[in-house]
Structures are given as C-alpha cells and as structure tokens.
C-alpha cells in the first residue's frame, strides 16, 4: 500500500533513530517545516547521489526549530524514523511549494546474530586503536545496531547509502564486517604486515 509523504531531497544520509541538524533557507522548505511544526506531519529525505534521486530514503520528524533568522531561515533538528522506497515523485505537491510523493515503507528489524555483532565490535575497536577517525565501541556487542554506527566507521557516502538500502540487520552487519576487514587489510599492507602492538581480531 502506497503512502503519501512530503519530500525534501538532499545529498544526505539519515539513518533511522539518528538526529541531525538542518539549515532551511528555501521558501518551499520553510513552508514544509512550518507545516511540520503546526500539524506534526513527517516528511521524507530521499537521497540524492551524483545529482540523481535515489529510490531509498528515510522518513523524518521535526524535533525542534532551534533558531529562526531575520530572513526566515531556520536551524532545525530532525530525527530519522522509517526507511522507504519511492513509488512516485512530484516536484510540487498539490497546492504546495515543496515536493511530495508516494512511498512504500521498508521493514526495519534490529534482530541480529550475536556472533556477527561480536565480530564487528572487535573489528571496530581494533580500527579505533589504529585510526583516530573511527570511534570506539562504548556499548556491549549485543546492543550494537548498524544504523547507530553508519557514519563512524569510514564508509563513503555511496557505502552509507548501500547500508541504508539493506533490509536486514544481519545483512548490514555482514556488509560492515566486510568493509572493516578490507580496511584492516589495507592498513596491514601499508605497514608491511606489522601493526606494532596491534593485532587483528580472531574471526
């Protein structure tokens, strides 16, 4: 069953559960944010990649309007809710300035294989010791959720979109594991197989 959703296409990945700040300056999106604030509607952020609208995006809700400038521009906070696949897209919703479309909701499950969670957690912590731009794991492996770490493990924008597109938590964990293992192998080659005091986790 198709669902109507206002749209705000962006070159941005928003994962479910994640909060992000946005700067709103176009009139059409000012209109959208005012409607969200007045009536509590949600909107979709379909991902733009290489100036093309990708089929997968994330429904978001307005958390807060943090600042309103003299010209009506706004600094806002949003939160990711559900993933969707675009069925139809129109540049202008009826009687509105902003785009809209019809979407199908995609399944969202956090059920995961604990063995995969432990392997990914070990890989992240190993990379953290080697690379400052990879965050350490501060949660038990059983509480590891892929969308919580999608921005923090060195994935490119296209890889983050791929992660968003995968349907199960196990698929996403496997994708992250493969990525982290490849990054560790690159580091191993860079240092001629020697990590000084660091060792690869036992898989």
XYZ file of N, CA and C in Angstrom:
609
model
N 0.839 -1.196 0.000
C 0.000 0.000 0.000
C 0.876 1.250 0.000
N 0.596 2.165 -0.919
C 1.393 3.384 -1.038
C 0.985 4.402 0.026
N 1.959 5.175 0.485
C 1.730 6.206 1.493
C 2.220 7.547 0.952
N 1.411 8.582 1.132
C 1.790 9.935 0.706
C 2.799 10.513 1.692
N 3.822 11.202 1.157
C 4.844 11.771 2.029
C 5.431 13.026 1.391
N 5.393 14.175 2.077
C 6.148 15.335 1.607
C 7.628 14.975 1.508
N 8.337 15.619 0.586
C 9.724 15.237 0.320
C 10.675 16.426 0.415
N 11.877 16.132 0.885
C 12.960 17.112 0.960
C 14.225 16.395 0.473
N 14.415 16.288 -0.860
C 15.592 15.571 -1.372
C 16.891 16.265 -0.957
N 17.851 15.469 -0.502
C 19.124 16.017 -0.040
C 20.262 15.054 -0.329
N 21.441 15.613 -0.478
C 22.666 14.817 -0.554
C 23.091 14.486 0.878
N 22.264 13.674 1.521
C 22.416 13.417 2.954
C 21.838 12.049 3.279
N 22.548 11.305 4.110
C 22.047 10.032 4.625
C 21.582 10.251 6.055
N 20.318 9.956 6.321
C 19.790 9.985 7.687
C 19.360 8.568 8.035
N 19.994 7.992 9.039
C 19.638 6.641 9.460
C 18.481 6.683 10.463
N 17.623 5.663 10.475
C 16.569 5.598 11.491
C 17.150 5.706 12.901
N 16.525 6.542 13.721
C 16.978 6.744 15.088
C 17.997 7.851 15.256
N 18.537 8.341 14.157
C 19.582 9.365 14.205
C 18.978 10.769 14.223
N 19.580 11.668 14.965
C 19.196 13.075 14.939
C 20.256 13.876 14.193
N 19.788 14.783 13.322
C 20.686 15.622 12.533
C 20.180 17.053 12.530
N 21.097 17.985 12.369
C 20.728 19.374 12.204
C 20.614 19.725 10.730
N 19.658 20.590 10.392
C 19.490 21.065 9.021
C 19.334 22.579 9.027
N 19.869 23.204 7.990
C 19.689 24.638 7.790
C 18.678 24.822 6.666
N 17.580 25.498 6.943
C 16.482 25.671 5.988
C 16.483 27.102 5.477
N 16.616 27.261 4.149
C 16.657 28.618 3.597
C 15.750 28.804 2.384
N 15.383 27.718 1.679
C 14.494 27.858 0.529
C 13.049 28.011 0.996
N 12.289 28.836 0.265
C 10.907 29.118 0.666
C 10.057 27.854 0.706
N 10.261 26.955 -0.246
C 9.428 25.747 -0.285
C 9.649 24.875 0.949
N 10.867 24.861 1.448
C 11.128 24.027 2.617
C 10.828 24.757 3.927
N 10.853 26.077 3.885
C 10.324 26.828 5.033
C 8.841 26.491 5.215
N 8.111 26.461 4.085
C 6.690 26.107 4.137
C 6.506 24.714 4.736
N 7.323 23.772 4.293
C 7.223 22.402 4.792
C 7.487 22.337 6.293
N 8.529 23.004 6.749
C 8.881 22.933 8.172
C 7.808 23.606 9.028
N 7.228 24.692 8.543
C 6.137 25.324 9.290
C 4.944 24.376 9.410
N 4.649 23.628 8.354
C 3.554 22.656 8.428
C 3.876 21.545 9.424
N 5.119 21.101 9.414
C 5.528 20.077 10.386
C 5.360 20.599 11.808
N 5.744 21.843 12.015
C 5.662 22.437 13.348
C 4.211 22.647 13.772
N 3.362 23.033 12.819
C 1.964 23.334 13.144
C 1.119 22.074 13.341
N 1.343 21.066 12.493
C 0.432 19.915 12.492
C 1.098 18.586 12.807
N 2.415 18.581 12.970
C 3.090 17.346 13.349
C 3.296 16.353 12.225
N 3.152 16.784 10.962
C 3.384 15.854 9.857
C 4.869 15.512 9.768
N 5.152 14.381 9.163
C 6.529 13.980 8.901
C 6.838 14.220 7.424
N 8.105 14.091 7.062
C 8.474 14.208 5.654
C 9.606 13.240 5.345
N 9.860 13.051 4.068
C 10.886 12.114 3.648
C 12.121 12.826 3.135
N 13.277 12.238 3.412
C 14.527 12.711 2.819
C 15.026 11.618 1.876
N 14.628 11.702 0.595
C 15.211 10.789 -0.386
C 16.640 11.233 -0.692
N 17.518 10.275 -0.879
C 18.937 10.576 -1.035
C 19.239 10.982 -2.473
N 20.000 12.048 -2.619
C 20.481 12.491 -3.929
C 21.938 12.068 -4.062
N 22.232 11.266 -5.089
C 23.591 10.792 -5.349
C 23.969 11.176 -6.775
N 25.062 11.917 -6.923
C 25.518 12.369 -8.241
C 24.400 13.091 -8.993
N 23.693 13.951 -8.263
C 22.607 14.768 -8.819
C 21.417 13.942 -9.299
N 21.346 12.693 -8.872
C 20.226 11.828 -9.219
C 19.474 11.430 -7.955
N 18.139 11.375 -8.068
C 17.312 10.974 -6.939
C 17.342 9.459 -6.800
N 17.885 8.979 -5.692
C 17.950 7.539 -5.440
C 16.602 7.046 -4.907
N 16.298 5.765 -5.057
C 14.959 5.271 -4.694
C 14.715 5.104 -3.197
N 15.782 5.030 -2.390
C 15.623 4.766 -0.958
C 15.862 6.045 -0.167
N 15.047 6.250 0.860
C 15.223 7.402 1.732
C 14.712 7.097 3.126
N 14.669 8.130 3.948
C 14.256 7.977 5.340
C 13.178 8.993 5.691
N 12.107 8.502 6.296
C 11.098 9.396 6.863
C 11.685 10.041 8.111
N 11.449 11.341 8.281
C 11.968 12.043 9.456
C 10.858 12.869 10.091
N 11.075 13.188 11.364
C 10.164 14.091 12.064
C 10.937 15.314 12.529
N 10.240 16.413 12.652
C 10.832 17.628 13.197
C 10.923 17.494 14.711
N 12.131 17.572 15.237
C 12.332 17.519 16.685
C 12.201 18.911 17.280
N 12.860 19.881 16.648
C 12.827 21.245 17.186
C 13.253 22.240 16.122
N 12.736 23.461 16.241
C 13.250 24.606 15.491
C 14.172 25.339 16.455
N 15.453 25.270 16.189
C 16.439 25.743 17.154
C 16.747 27.230 17.027
N 16.586 27.755 15.808
C 16.874 29.174 15.594
C 16.142 29.643 14.345
N 15.588 30.848 14.406
C 14.956 31.478 13.246
C 15.673 32.797 12.987
N 16.199 32.948 11.768
C 16.944 34.143 11.413
C 15.997 35.248 10.937
N 16.559 36.422 10.737
C 15.760 37.589 10.354
C 15.033 37.372 9.031
N 15.655 36.641 8.108
C 15.035 36.401 6.809
C 14.136 35.181 6.772
N 13.889 34.576 7.926
C 13.032 33.399 7.985
C 13.770 32.084 7.859
N 15.087 32.144 7.615
C 15.865 30.908 7.575
C 15.836 30.253 8.952
N 15.954 28.936 8.966
C 15.836 28.201 10.226
C 16.954 27.186 10.398
N 17.373 27.027 11.618
C 18.222 25.904 12.003
C 17.337 24.944 12.775
N 17.227 23.704 12.287
C 16.300 22.754 12.902
C 17.019 21.454 13.248
N 16.365 20.646 14.066
C 16.831 19.292 14.363
C 15.759 18.311 13.929
N 16.184 17.265 13.217
C 15.261 16.224 12.764
C 15.713 14.875 13.313
N 14.798 13.909 13.280
C 15.121 12.547 13.708
C 14.630 11.551 12.669
N 15.494 10.603 12.297
C 15.122 9.568 11.345
C 14.145 8.574 11.949
N 13.144 8.178 11.167
C 12.124 7.237 11.631
C 12.194 5.926 10.854
N 11.548 5.868 9.695
C 11.482 4.636 8.911
C 12.126 4.841 7.542
N 12.602 3.737 6.963
C 13.100 3.770 5.591
C 11.931 3.602 4.620
N 12.098 4.134 3.421
C 11.062 3.975 2.398
C 11.691 3.813 1.022
N 10.876 3.297 0.108
C 11.231 3.248 -1.309
C 10.236 4.119 -2.070
N 10.742 4.987 -2.929
C 9.885 5.901 -3.679
C 9.130 5.147 -4.774
N 7.825 5.386 -4.837
C 6.999 4.859 -5.927
C 6.771 5.953 -6.965
N 6.327 7.124 -6.508
C 6.146 8.274 -7.395
C 6.751 9.504 -6.730
N 7.162 10.464 -7.558
C 7.746 11.697 -7.039
C 7.284 12.862 -7.903
N 6.804 13.926 -7.251
C 6.399 15.142 -7.955
C 7.163 16.329 -7.385
N 7.612 17.202 -8.278
C 8.391 18.356 -7.851
C 7.588 19.324 -6.989
N 6.262 19.315 -7.147
C 5.407 20.147 -6.307
C 4.200 19.347 -5.853
N 3.987 19.326 -4.537
C 2.758 18.740 -4.018
C 1.587 19.643 -4.388
N 0.399 19.087 -4.361
C -0.785 19.867 -4.726
C -0.956 21.049 -3.774
N -1.047 22.253 -4.360
C -1.237 23.500 -3.604
C -0.099 23.781 -2.623
N 1.077 23.225 -2.900
C 2.238 23.443 -2.043
C 3.447 23.780 -2.906
N 4.462 24.364 -2.284
C 5.703 24.672 -2.991
C 6.675 23.492 -2.997
N 6.592 22.657 -1.963
C 7.584 21.594 -1.784
C 7.199 20.320 -2.548
N 8.177 19.440 -2.803
C 7.893 18.169 -3.478
C 7.145 17.195 -2.569
N 6.620 16.150 -3.186
C 5.951 15.081 -2.435
C 5.919 13.838 -3.308
N 5.512 12.743 -2.719
C 5.432 11.513 -3.494
C 4.724 10.420 -2.731
N 4.673 9.262 -3.359
C 4.132 8.070 -2.718
C 5.278 7.109 -2.453
N 5.218 6.449 -1.295
C 6.307 5.562 -0.897
C 5.759 4.254 -0.344
N 6.598 3.249 -0.376
C 6.374 2.006 0.362
C 7.326 1.998 1.546
N 6.819 1.650 2.724
C 7.693 1.516 3.887
C 8.507 0.238 3.769
N 9.758 0.305 4.178
C 10.627 -0.865 4.191
C 10.715 -1.417 5.606
N 10.839 -2.729 5.701
C 10.907 -3.374 7.015
C 12.109 -2.857 7.796
N 11.923 -2.755 9.097
C 13.029 -2.360 9.974
C 13.071 -3.313 11.151
N 14.128 -4.100 11.213
C 14.301 -5.017 12.330
C 15.714 -4.889 12.865
N 15.851 -4.950 14.175
C 17.177 -4.892 14.794
C 17.621 -6.267 15.289
N 16.830 -7.307 14.984
C 17.216 -8.660 15.383
C 18.481 -9.056 14.639
N 19.487 -9.535 15.396
C 20.784 -9.787 14.775
C 21.442 -11.023 15.363
N 22.349 -11.586 14.596
C 23.171 -12.702 15.040
C 24.238 -12.178 16.004
N 24.272 -12.721 17.216
C 25.204 -12.200 18.223
C 26.662 -12.436 17.826
N 26.920 -13.520 17.100
C 28.284 -13.764 16.639
C 28.764 -12.661 15.712
N 27.889 -12.233 14.793
C 28.227 -11.123 13.902
C 28.447 -9.840 14.692
N 27.596 -9.597 15.665
C 27.746 -8.387 16.477
C 29.103 -8.365 17.179
N 29.516 -9.500 17.733
C 30.801 -9.570 18.430
C 31.966 -9.363 17.459
N 31.887 -9.961 16.269
C 32.980 -9.811 15.302
C 33.112 -8.362 14.853
N 31.974 -7.730 14.569
C 32.011 -6.328 14.136
C 32.527 -5.434 15.254
N 32.112 -5.701 16.481
C 32.577 -4.914 17.616
C 34.095 -5.008 17.769
N 34.650 -6.210 17.632
C 36.103 -6.387 17.728
C 36.825 -5.628 16.622
N 36.290 -5.704 15.414
C 36.914 -5.009 14.290
C 36.908 -3.500 14.496
N 35.795 -2.973 14.979
C 35.702 -1.531 15.217
C 36.729 -1.099 16.256
N 36.838 -1.843 17.336
C 37.780 -1.469 18.389
C 39.226 -1.585 17.923
N 39.515 -2.568 17.070
C 40.862 -2.686 16.518
C 41.186 -1.492 15.628
N 40.250 -1.136 14.757
C 40.470 0.017 13.886
C 40.571 1.309 14.683
N 39.795 1.397 15.763
C 39.849 2.601 16.596
C 41.247 2.807 17.167
N 41.912 1.729 17.517
C 43.261 1.854 18.061
C 44.250 2.320 16.994
N 43.900 2.091 15.728
C 44.795 2.450 14.631
C 44.449 3.777 13.972
N 43.167 4.106 13.955
C 42.709 5.290 13.227
C 41.894 6.185 14.142
N 42.252 7.455 14.196
C 41.559 8.379 15.086
C 40.140 8.679 14.625
N 39.857 8.510 13.313
C 38.532 8.881 12.810
C 37.504 7.760 12.935
N 37.880 6.647 13.553
C 36.926 5.565 13.824
C 36.646 5.547 15.318
N 35.379 5.662 15.683
C 35.009 5.715 17.092
C 35.113 4.337 17.732
N 35.429 4.332 19.023
C 35.458 3.071 19.756
C 34.038 2.660 20.119
N 33.869 1.376 20.422
C 32.571 0.862 20.822
C 32.372 1.089 22.315
N 31.337 1.827 22.660
C 31.048 2.096 24.063
C 29.802 1.366 24.541
N 29.341 0.406 23.744
C 28.169 -0.387 24.130
C 28.538 -1.861 24.025
N 27.868 -2.720 24.788
C 28.118 -4.159 24.652
C 27.799 -4.614 23.228
N 28.516 -5.611 22.711
C 28.267 -6.075 21.335
C 26.810 -6.426 21.068
N 26.117 -6.978 22.077
C 24.719 -7.371 21.884
C 23.804 -6.169 21.675
N 24.274 -4.976 22.018
C 23.478 -3.762 21.833
C 23.934 -2.960 20.616
N 24.811 -3.553 19.827
C 25.312 -2.890 18.624
C 24.229 -2.863 17.549
N 23.920 -1.674 17.040
C 22.965 -1.514 15.946
C 23.663 -0.785 14.799
N 23.530 -1.329 13.613
C 24.300 -0.821 12.479
C 23.996 0.635 12.153
N 22.730 1.041 12.267
C 22.405 2.423 11.926
C 23.006 3.415 12.927
N 23.348 2.937 14.128
C 23.958 3.822 15.124
C 25.420 4.129 14.797
N 26.054 3.290 13.985
C 27.484 3.457 13.712
C 27.774 3.749 12.245
N 26.730 3.887 11.438
C 26.920 4.009 9.993
C 27.781 5.171 9.550
N 27.794 6.260 10.339
C 28.592 7.433 9.973
C 29.995 7.403 10.570
N 30.296 6.407 11.397
C 31.505 6.468 12.226
C 32.538 5.393 11.919
N 32.400 4.695 10.797
C 33.303 3.572 10.527
C 33.998 3.704 9.178
N 34.066 4.922 8.665
C 34.839 5.156 7.452
C 34.157 4.779 6.155
N 32.832 4.644 6.159
C 32.109 4.352 4.923
C 32.022 5.608 4.061
N 32.174 5.438 2.754
C 31.939 6.544 1.832
C 30.443 6.857 1.792
N 30.093 7.958 1.155
C 28.679 8.320 1.046
C 27.895 7.219 0.334
N 28.462 6.705 -0.753
C 27.787 5.643 -1.505
C 27.652 4.376 -0.664
N 28.661 4.081 0.140
C 28.590 2.907 1.014
C 27.551 3.106 2.117
N 27.439 4.318 2.622
C 26.398 4.597 3.615
C 25.010 4.406 3.007
N 24.860 4.816 1.757
C 23.571 4.607 1.088
C 23.291 3.115 0.923
N 24.317 2.357 0.570
C 24.153 0.906 0.450
C 23.720 0.309 1.784
N 24.329 0.763 2.867
C 23.953 0.284 4.197
C 22.488 0.602 4.484
N 22.064 1.818 4.156
C 20.673 2.214 4.359
C 19.723 1.332 3.556
N 20.175 0.863 2.394
C 19.313 0.110 1.482
C 19.133 -1.352 1.881
N 20.064 -1.895 2.668
C 19.981 -3.310 3.032
C 18.824 -3.545 4.002
N 18.133 -4.672 3.839
C 16.850 -4.856 4.519
C 16.922 -5.494 5.899
N 17.968 -6.265 6.193
C 18.023 -6.925 7.495
C 19.265 -6.490 8.256
N 19.202 -6.601 9.576
C 20.342 -6.225 10.403
C 21.536 -7.135 10.135
N 21.286 -8.418 9.898
C 22.394 -9.327 9.605
C 23.087 -8.967 8.291
N 22.309 -8.578 7.276
C 22.920 -8.129 6.021
C 23.794 -6.902 6.251
N 23.292 -5.989 7.061
C 24.065 -4.769 7.331
C 25.323 -5.079 8.145
N 25.206 -5.964 9.127
C 26.385 -6.358 9.904
C 27.427 -7.027 9.016
N 26.984 -7.903 8.120
C 27.919 -8.572 7.220
C 28.592 -7.568 6.297
N 27.836 -6.587 5.824
C 28.386 -5.543 4.952
C 29.453 -4.743 5.699
N 29.162 -4.390 6.945
C 30.123 -3.639 7.755
C 31.352 -4.491 8.057
N 31.146 -5.766 8.380
C 32.283 -6.645 8.652
C 33.209 -6.710 7.438
N 32.642 -6.894 6.253
C 33.461 -6.961 5.040
C 34.243 -5.667 4.837
N 33.574 -4.544 5.055
C 34.233 -3.244 4.897
C 35.393 -3.093 5.877
N 35.162 -3.424 7.145
C 36.197 -3.255 8.160
C 37.376 -4.191 7.920
N 37.100 -5.411 7.496
C 38.187 -6.346 7.192
C 39.038 -5.830 6.036
N 38.391 -5.241 5.025
C 39.139 -4.674 3.902
C 40.005 -3.501 4.361
N 39.457 -2.669 5.249
C 40.232 -1.533 5.752
C 41.440 -2.010 6.553
N 41.261 -3.052 7.341
C 42.381 -3.586 8.117
C 43.446 -4.190 7.205
N 43.019 -4.839 6.142
C 43.990 -5.402 5.204
C 44.783 -4.296 4.505
N 44.122 -3.185 4.192
C 44.825 -2.048 3.593
C 45.877 -1.504 4.553
N 45.509 -1.412 5.829
C 46.464 -0.928 6.826
C 47.620 -1.907 6.995
N 47.298 -3.186 6.952
C 48.337 -4.205 7.081
C 49.345 -4.083 5.942
N 48.835 -3.865 4.730
C 49.719 -3.696 3.578
C 50.545 -2.416 3.708
N 49.912 -1.357 4.197
C 50.604 -0.073 4.346
C 51.777 -0.180 5.305
N 51.589 -0.960 6.374
C 52.640 -1.100 7.377
C 53.433 -2.394 7.194
N 53.412 -2.923 5.953
C 54.182 -4.129 5.626
C 53.858 -5.304 6.539
N 52.578 -5.391 6.910
C 52.143 -6.529 7.713
C 52.354 -6.371 9.191
N 52.889 -5.219 9.626
C 53.179 -5.032 11.045
C 52.344 -3.889 11.607
N 51.615 -4.176 12.691
C 50.830 -3.160 13.376
C 51.481 -2.781 14.702
N 52.769 -3.052 14.842
C 53.460 -2.815 16.103
C 52.743 -3.576 17.219
N 52.034 -2.882 18.095
C 51.393 -3.550 19.228
C 49.970 -4.005 18.929
N 49.508 -3.852 17.687
C 48.124 -4.157 17.362
C 48.025 -5.490 16.631
N 46.978 -6.222 16.924
C 46.748 -7.498 16.254
C 45.350 -7.525 15.683
N 45.191 -8.239 14.585
C 43.864 -8.411 14.008
C 43.024 -9.284 14.928
N 41.734 -8.961 15.080
C 40.891 -9.802 15.925
C 40.738 -11.191 15.338
N 40.599 -12.165 16.207
C 40.411 -13.552 15.785
C 38.983 -13.737 15.307
N 38.813 -13.994 14.021
C 37.487 -14.181 13.445
C 37.082 -15.643 13.528
